[in-house]
Short mmCIF file of C-alpha atoms and ligand atoms in Angstrom, two decimals:
data_model
loop_
_atom_site.label_atom_id
_atom_site.label_comp_id
_atom_site.label_asym_id
_atom_site.label_seq_id
_atom_site.Cartn_x
_atom_site.Cartn_y
_atom_site.Cartn_z
CA MET U 1 -31.23 135.13 39.59
CA LEU U 2 -33.34 136.36 35.87
CA LYS U 3 -31.54 136.16 32.36
CA LYS U 4 -30.26 138.75 30.71
CA GLN U 5 -31.98 139.24 27.82
CA ASP U 6 -29.60 139.42 24.13
CA ILE U 7 -29.77 143.50 23.46
CA ARG U 8 -29.62 142.64 19.55
CA ALA U 9 -32.58 140.30 19.25
CA LEU U 10 -34.47 144.01 20.57
CA THR U 11 -35.65 146.79 17.44
CA LYS U 12 -34.71 150.43 17.29
CA GLU U 13 -37.56 151.35 17.96
CA GLN U 14 -37.53 149.06 21.20
CA LEU U 15 -34.49 150.15 22.55
CA ARG U 16 -36.07 153.44 22.02
CA ASN U 17 -38.94 152.53 24.51
CA PHE U 18 -36.01 150.90 26.75
CA PHE U 19 -34.57 154.43 27.46
CA THR U 20 -37.50 156.36 27.87
CA LYS U 21 -39.09 154.37 30.26
CA ASN U 22 -36.21 154.56 32.19
CA GLY U 23 -36.05 157.62 32.59
CA ASP U 24 -33.53 158.80 29.29
CA LYS U 25 -33.44 160.47 25.88
CA ALA U 26 -35.47 157.96 22.99
CA PHE U 27 -32.20 159.01 20.63
CA ARG U 28 -29.85 157.05 23.28
CA GLY U 29 -31.41 154.11 22.21
CA ASN U 30 -30.31 154.89 18.32
CA GLN U 31 -26.55 155.34 19.93
CA VAL U 32 -26.35 152.06 20.97
CA TYR U 33 -28.06 150.41 18.13
CA GLU U 34 -25.36 152.55 16.17
CA TRP U 35 -22.85 150.75 18.05
CA LEU U 36 -24.36 146.77 18.69
CA TRP U 37 -24.74 146.96 14.65
CA HIS U 38 -23.36 149.08 12.61
CA LYS U 39 -19.92 149.33 14.50
CA ALA U 40 -20.63 145.48 15.43
CA THR U 41 -19.29 145.92 19.35
CA HIS U 42 -19.63 143.72 21.58
CA SER U 43 -19.08 144.85 24.52
CA PHE U 44 -21.08 148.20 26.28
CA ASP U 45 -17.50 149.08 27.71
CA ASP U 46 -16.75 150.51 23.76
CA MET U 47 -19.80 152.20 23.84
CA THR U 48 -17.56 155.57 24.46
CA ASN U 49 -20.74 158.32 24.02
CA LEU U 50 -22.27 156.88 26.71
CA SER U 51 -22.65 157.58 30.27
CA LYS U 52 -20.78 155.10 32.68
CA GLU U 53 -24.19 155.59 34.26
CA THR U 54 -26.01 154.49 30.99
CA ARG U 55 -23.30 151.72 30.07
CA MET U 56 -24.08 150.44 33.69
CA MET U 57 -27.69 150.46 33.07
CA LEU U 58 -27.22 148.34 29.82
CA GLU U 59 -24.82 145.60 31.77
CA GLU U 60 -27.51 145.01 34.06
CA ASN U 61 -30.14 144.26 32.19
CA PHE U 62 -28.63 142.51 28.57
CA VAL U 63 -25.99 141.12 27.29
CA ILE U 64 -24.90 140.62 23.74
CA ASN U 65 -24.96 137.43 22.88
CA HIS U 66 -21.95 137.74 19.93
CA VAL U 67 -19.73 134.84 18.05
CA GLU U 68 -16.01 133.48 18.63
CA VAL U 69 -13.53 132.17 16.05
CA ASP U 70 -12.73 129.16 17.60
CA GLU U 71 -10.17 128.33 14.94
CA MET U 72 -8.73 129.94 11.95
CA GLN U 73 -6.95 127.38 9.40
CA ARG U 74 -5.34 129.55 6.06
CA SER U 75 -4.94 127.60 3.21
CA ASN U 76 -2.34 128.14 0.53
CA ASP U 77 -4.49 129.40 -2.31
CA GLY U 78 -5.80 132.53 0.76
CA THR U 79 -8.70 130.62 1.55
CA ILE U 80 -9.43 130.92 4.97
CA LYS U 81 -12.27 128.30 7.20
CA ASN U 82 -13.33 129.97 10.39
CA ALA U 83 -14.81 127.70 12.93
CA ILE U 84 -17.09 129.83 14.32
CA LYS U 85 -17.76 129.47 18.19
CA LEU U 86 -21.78 130.59 18.96
CA HIS U 87 -22.90 131.84 22.03
CA ASP U 88 -24.37 128.46 23.28
CA ASN U 89 -20.64 126.89 22.32
CA LEU U 90 -21.88 125.34 19.34
CA LEU U 91 -19.73 125.95 15.99
CA VAL U 92 -20.24 126.55 12.40
CA GLU U 93 -17.87 127.49 9.59
CA SER U 94 -17.81 130.31 7.58
CA VAL U 95 -15.01 130.48 5.21
CA LEU U 96 -13.53 133.55 2.90
CA ILE U 97 -12.70 132.93 -0.26
CA PRO U 98 -10.92 134.93 -2.30
CA THR U 99 -10.20 135.93 -6.23
CA GLU U 100 -7.82 138.44 -7.66
CA THR U 101 -10.99 141.22 -7.58
CA ARG U 102 -13.36 140.25 -4.98
CA THR U 103 -13.11 138.20 -1.26
CA THR U 104 -16.49 136.04 -0.73
CA ALA U 105 -17.61 135.34 2.14
CA CYS U 106 -19.53 131.91 2.36
CA VAL U 107 -21.80 131.73 5.40
CA SER U 108 -23.89 129.08 7.40
CA SER U 109 -27.75 129.22 7.81
CA GLN U 110 -28.05 126.51 10.57
CA VAL U 111 -25.71 124.44 12.89
CA GLY U 112 -25.85 121.24 10.93
CA CYS U 113 -28.63 120.91 8.57
CA SER U 114 -31.70 118.36 8.22
CA LEU U 115 -31.01 117.94 4.20
CA ASP U 116 -29.24 114.60 3.51
CA CYS U 117 -27.62 115.52 0.33
CA ASN U 118 -25.64 112.12 0.00
CA PHE U 119 -22.81 113.73 -0.94
CA CYS U 120 -22.51 116.45 1.25
CA ALA U 121 -19.88 116.40 4.13
CA THR U 122 -22.59 119.01 6.37
CA ALA U 123 -25.38 116.18 5.68
CA ARG U 124 -23.72 114.08 8.45
CA LEU U 125 -24.03 116.38 11.31
CA LYS U 126 -27.33 116.29 12.59
CA ARG U 127 -29.71 119.56 12.47
CA MET U 128 -29.17 121.47 15.82
CA ARG U 129 -30.65 124.60 15.54
CA ASN U 130 -31.38 128.10 13.51
CA LEU U 131 -29.07 130.64 13.64
CA ASN U 132 -30.00 134.05 15.00
CA PRO U 133 -29.97 136.77 12.39
CA ASP U 134 -26.82 138.44 14.36
CA GLU U 135 -24.84 135.26 14.22
CA ILE U 136 -25.22 135.15 10.26
CA TYR U 137 -24.85 139.18 10.28
CA ASP U 138 -21.26 138.20 12.61
CA GLN U 139 -19.77 135.66 10.35
CA VAL U 140 -19.91 138.85 8.22
CA VAL U 141 -18.34 141.36 10.24
CA VAL U 142 -15.74 138.45 11.05
CA ILE U 143 -14.89 138.09 7.40
CA ASP U 144 -15.00 141.28 6.22
CA LYS U 145 -12.08 142.15 9.02
CA GLN U 146 -10.21 139.32 7.86
CA SER U 147 -10.30 140.09 4.05
CA ARG U 148 -9.40 144.25 4.87
CA LEU U 149 -6.39 141.96 6.99
CA TYR U 150 -5.40 139.52 4.66
CA HIS U 151 -6.06 140.89 1.27
CA ASN U 152 -6.26 144.71 1.64
CA HIS U 153 -9.78 145.54 0.47
CA LYS U 154 -13.34 144.74 2.19
CA LEU U 155 -15.79 141.80 1.31
CA SER U 156 -17.52 141.76 -1.78
CA ASN U 157 -19.48 139.37 -1.92
CA ILE U 158 -21.52 136.73 0.45
CA VAL U 159 -22.48 133.41 -0.52
CA PHE U 160 -25.05 131.53 1.74
CA MET U 161 -23.91 128.44 0.94
CA GLY U 162 -21.96 127.37 4.69
CA MET U 163 -23.75 125.29 6.84
CA GLY U 164 -27.30 124.22 6.24
CA GLU U 165 -30.62 125.45 3.97
CA PRO U 166 -31.34 128.86 4.17
CA LEU U 167 -34.32 128.34 3.40
CA LEU U 168 -35.69 126.44 6.36
CA ASN U 169 -34.32 129.30 8.38
CA TYR U 170 -36.41 131.78 6.16
CA LYS U 171 -37.29 134.38 8.78
CA ASN U 172 -33.87 134.54 10.26
CA VAL U 173 -31.80 134.72 7.26
CA LEU U 174 -33.52 137.78 5.48
CA GLU U 175 -33.40 139.59 8.60
CA SER U 176 -30.12 138.96 8.36
CA ILE U 177 -29.80 140.34 4.82
CA GLU U 178 -31.59 143.14 5.48
CA LYS U 179 -28.86 144.36 8.71
CA ILE U 180 -26.48 143.53 6.44
CA THR U 181 -27.67 145.48 3.28
CA SER U 182 -28.94 148.14 5.46
CA ASP U 183 -27.22 151.79 5.82
CA GLU U 184 -27.32 151.42 9.26
CA GLY U 185 -25.78 147.64 9.43
CA LEU U 186 -22.83 147.26 6.71
CA GLY U 187 -24.24 149.10 4.09
CA MET U 188 -23.68 146.19 1.25
CA SER U 189 -25.16 145.87 -1.91
CA PRO U 190 -28.00 143.21 -1.98
CA LYS U 191 -26.77 142.49 -5.45
CA ARG U 192 -24.13 141.28 -4.24
CA ILE U 193 -25.65 138.97 -2.23
CA THR U 194 -26.49 135.47 -3.19
CA LEU U 195 -28.64 132.98 -0.90
CA SER U 196 -27.72 129.17 -2.49
CA THR U 197 -31.02 126.37 -2.01
CA VAL U 198 -31.72 122.52 -2.87
CA GLY U 199 -34.61 124.65 -4.40
CA ILE U 200 -37.84 124.81 -2.39
CA PRO U 201 -40.41 125.52 -4.32
CA LYS U 202 -43.18 126.70 -1.93
CA MET U 203 -40.29 129.16 -0.34
CA ILE U 204 -38.43 130.67 -3.70
CA LYS U 205 -42.42 131.80 -4.18
CA LYS U 206 -42.43 132.92 -0.87
CA LEU U 207 -38.61 135.10 -1.51
CA ALA U 208 -40.35 136.07 -4.87
CA ASP U 209 -43.52 137.73 -4.12
CA ASP U 210 -41.34 139.27 -0.63
CA ASP U 211 -39.94 141.36 -3.49
CA VAL U 212 -35.94 140.54 -2.03
CA ARG U 213 -33.03 141.86 -4.00
CA PHE U 214 -30.68 139.86 -3.87
CA ASN U 215 -29.66 137.15 -6.31
CA LEU U 216 -30.92 132.88 -5.90
CA ALA U 217 -28.64 129.84 -7.16
CA VAL U 218 -30.23 126.68 -6.94
CA SER U 219 -27.95 123.31 -6.43
CA LEU U 220 -29.57 121.36 -9.18
CA HIS U 221 -26.87 118.66 -10.14
CA SER U 222 -28.72 116.65 -12.42
CA ALA U 223 -32.16 117.73 -14.63
CA ILE U 224 -33.28 114.25 -14.59
CA ASP U 225 -35.36 113.53 -11.54
CA GLU U 226 -34.20 109.66 -10.88
CA ILE U 227 -30.47 110.80 -10.21
CA ARG U 228 -31.52 114.22 -8.54
CA SER U 229 -34.20 112.22 -6.08
CA LYS U 230 -30.84 109.90 -5.25
CA MET U 231 -28.78 112.02 -4.56
CA MET U 232 -30.62 115.05 -3.33
CA PRO U 233 -34.02 113.56 -1.37
CA ILE U 234 -35.33 116.89 -1.24
CA ASN U 235 -36.30 116.12 -5.28
CA GLU U 236 -38.92 113.60 -4.01
CA LYS U 237 -40.93 115.48 -3.22
CA ASN U 238 -39.95 118.36 -4.97
CA ASP U 239 -39.60 117.65 -8.07
CA LEU U 240 -38.10 119.26 -11.21
CA ALA U 241 -41.97 120.06 -12.60
CA GLU U 242 -42.29 121.56 -9.03
CA LEU U 243 -38.96 123.77 -9.05
CA LEU U 244 -38.76 125.03 -12.47
CA GLU U 245 -42.71 126.70 -11.94
CA SER U 246 -41.25 128.17 -9.36
CA LEU U 247 -38.38 129.14 -10.60
CA ASN U 248 -40.35 131.20 -13.69
CA TYR U 249 -42.64 132.88 -10.23
CA TRP U 250 -39.04 134.45 -9.37
CA TYR U 251 -38.29 135.29 -12.54
CA SER U 252 -41.24 136.89 -13.61
CA LYS U 253 -41.50 138.86 -10.08
CA THR U 254 -37.54 139.61 -9.83
CA ASN U 255 -36.51 139.70 -13.42
CA LYS U 256 -33.75 138.31 -11.85
CA ILE U 257 -31.70 135.55 -13.86
CA ILE U 258 -31.12 131.85 -11.94
CA THR U 259 -27.59 130.79 -11.11
CA PHE U 260 -27.46 126.63 -11.18
CA GLU U 261 -24.66 124.82 -9.52
CA TYR U 262 -23.92 121.88 -10.70
CA VAL U 263 -21.59 119.15 -9.69
CA ILE U 264 -20.18 116.08 -12.34
CA TRP U 265 -19.63 113.22 -10.69
CA LYS U 266 -17.86 110.24 -11.99
CA ASP U 267 -20.61 107.52 -13.25
CA ILE U 268 -23.87 109.24 -12.01
CA ASN U 269 -24.10 112.39 -14.00
CA ASP U 270 -21.82 112.07 -16.84
CA SER U 271 -23.19 111.34 -19.84
CA GLN U 272 -24.19 113.19 -22.78
CA LYS U 273 -27.69 112.13 -21.72
CA ASP U 274 -27.20 114.20 -18.58
CA VAL U 275 -26.07 117.52 -20.54
CA ASN U 276 -29.00 117.21 -22.96
CA ALA U 277 -31.25 116.57 -19.99
CA LEU U 278 -29.37 119.90 -18.68
CA VAL U 279 -29.57 122.23 -21.67
CA THR U 280 -33.50 120.88 -21.93
CA TYR U 281 -33.78 122.26 -18.83
CA CYS U 282 -31.65 125.42 -18.71
CA LYS U 283 -34.11 126.36 -21.70
CA LYS U 284 -37.20 126.77 -19.58
CA ILE U 285 -36.02 129.94 -17.85
CA PRO U 286 -33.40 132.55 -17.87
CA SER U 287 -30.23 130.91 -15.84
CA LYS U 288 -26.58 130.06 -16.30
CA VAL U 289 -24.61 127.43 -15.31
CA ASN U 290 -22.04 126.88 -12.69
CA LEU U 291 -19.97 123.88 -12.59
CA ILE U 292 -18.41 123.47 -9.66
CA GLU U 293 -15.62 120.79 -8.66
CA TYR U 294 -16.35 118.70 -6.05
CA ASN U 295 -14.34 117.10 -3.08
CA ALA U 296 -14.69 113.78 -2.26
CA ILE U 297 -15.17 113.36 1.39
CA ASP U 298 -13.47 110.82 3.12
CA ASP U 299 -14.90 107.64 2.64
CA GLY U 300 -14.48 108.65 -1.23
CA GLU U 301 -18.05 107.67 -2.48
CA PHE U 302 -18.92 110.10 -5.66
CA GLN U 303 -15.47 110.82 -7.38
CA GLN U 304 -15.36 113.99 -9.79
CA ALA U 305 -15.85 113.74 -13.04
CA SER U 306 -12.97 113.63 -15.45
CA LYS U 307 -11.77 116.63 -17.73
CA ALA U 308 -13.32 115.51 -20.49
CA ALA U 309 -16.50 115.09 -19.29
CA THR U 310 -16.58 119.10 -17.94
CA ALA U 311 -15.03 120.08 -21.13
CA MET U 312 -18.34 118.10 -22.94
CA TYR U 313 -20.38 119.63 -20.63
CA VAL U 314 -18.97 122.80 -21.56
CA LYS U 315 -19.25 122.40 -25.11
CA THR U 316 -22.76 121.06 -25.02
CA LEU U 317 -24.18 124.45 -22.77
CA GLU U 318 -22.03 126.78 -24.97
CA ALA U 319 -23.03 125.16 -28.53
CA ASN U 320 -26.72 125.85 -26.91
CA ASN U 321 -26.05 129.25 -25.91
CA ILE U 322 -26.12 128.78 -22.55
CA VAL U 323 -23.78 130.99 -20.15
CA VAL U 324 -21.41 128.49 -18.24
CA ASN U 325 -18.46 129.00 -15.45
CA VAL U 326 -16.61 126.03 -14.46
CA ARG U 327 -15.39 126.74 -10.87
CA ARG U 328 -12.08 125.71 -9.73
CA SER U 329 -12.44 124.62 -5.65
CA ARG U 330 -10.77 127.22 -3.57
CA GLY U 331 -9.16 125.92 -0.03
CA LYS U 332 -9.23 122.32 -0.56
CA ASP U 333 -5.99 121.87 1.80
CA ILE U 334 -8.18 123.43 4.65
CA ASP U 335 -11.67 121.23 3.90
CA ALA U 336 -12.71 124.36 3.19
CA ALA U 337 -14.40 123.26 -0.13
CA CYS U 338 -17.78 123.42 -1.46
CA GLY U 339 -19.98 120.45 0.67
CA GLN U 340 -16.44 119.92 3.12
CA LEU U 341 -17.74 121.94 5.74
CA ALA U 342 -18.38 119.42 8.39
CA ASN U 343 -16.80 120.61 11.82
CA LYS U 344 -13.89 119.01 11.65
CA SER U 345 -11.08 120.90 13.09
CA SER U 346 -12.90 120.64 16.13
S1 SF4 A 401 -25.71 120.15 0.89
FE1 SF4 A 401 -26.87 122.17 1.58
S2 SF4 A 401 -29.13 121.52 1.70
FE2 SF4 A 401 -27.90 119.18 1.82
S3 SF4 A 401 -27.19 118.85 3.21
FE3 SF4 A 401 -25.55 119.91 2.34
S4 SF4 A 401 -26.11 121.72 3.45
FE4 SF4 A 401 -27.73 120.74 3.44
#
């Protein structure tokens, strides 16, 4: 038996053509497209404005691959971590992070990760495959529903900060964002979306050339090459100078400032010399800094720096007119915090 095609891999035009080839009107394709994306339905039977025959014909030709929530864990602070099962039974994690004024979805872009950031739980999972655009889209739909159900308002922001490096799944990530922001999809503003990357200069330049409208965050963690390479091997081939050049290119094209994500670890980057290097780096590119609380993963090789070290960073950055936010971690009790996503619930 022939394997049925995943209908969500088709463009609207291809869907319209399918119907005209089968003796029906092209606008049926529009109707189906609306069900698949805007209404995010996972069953042909739910497409109630189509005749029974049409639904049967779709059923005979296509499947709607979709994700399912395999397990949902709720933290005391309202954070929700989902183990999301893909159509081939692989798992990724997606997190809903609430604050008083907004809810943010942290979504995954790959199953596992091929980069070896040595502080990150996901790095221990081998990269299995890239997520398809619909699998990224579905994570957003799941979290939007949870936001409405548990927090009484729709999802307000999305960060690509879950499992995987989004710029190594470039095409699918951009396609998912295109659908998420389109009025035919979820109609979210690109201003509310942030792509977070370890910083791959070639791909950052490509983003700028592709005229994207979302925000860019870079996991910096050190502005000293030697230290950054130790924490993030990607820095060995793509050093800070090259990264900076690509970020300036991004800024010149998009006019959007960069957010640097930065964790301070005890005895690694918690000295005055480290913060001075960060100040020097930030002064070379319009940017702000998010200091993120670290969540030790099981073996505890790395530890969160002292409160005094964080205070020193804040004081020095502010004295140099660099905007800095301290991000307290959410969902620690369910391993949903930054760097902790590792399919542990499975
Ligand atoms: S921090 Fe991101 S890029 Fe680095 S290993 Fe973890 S998931 Fe991959």
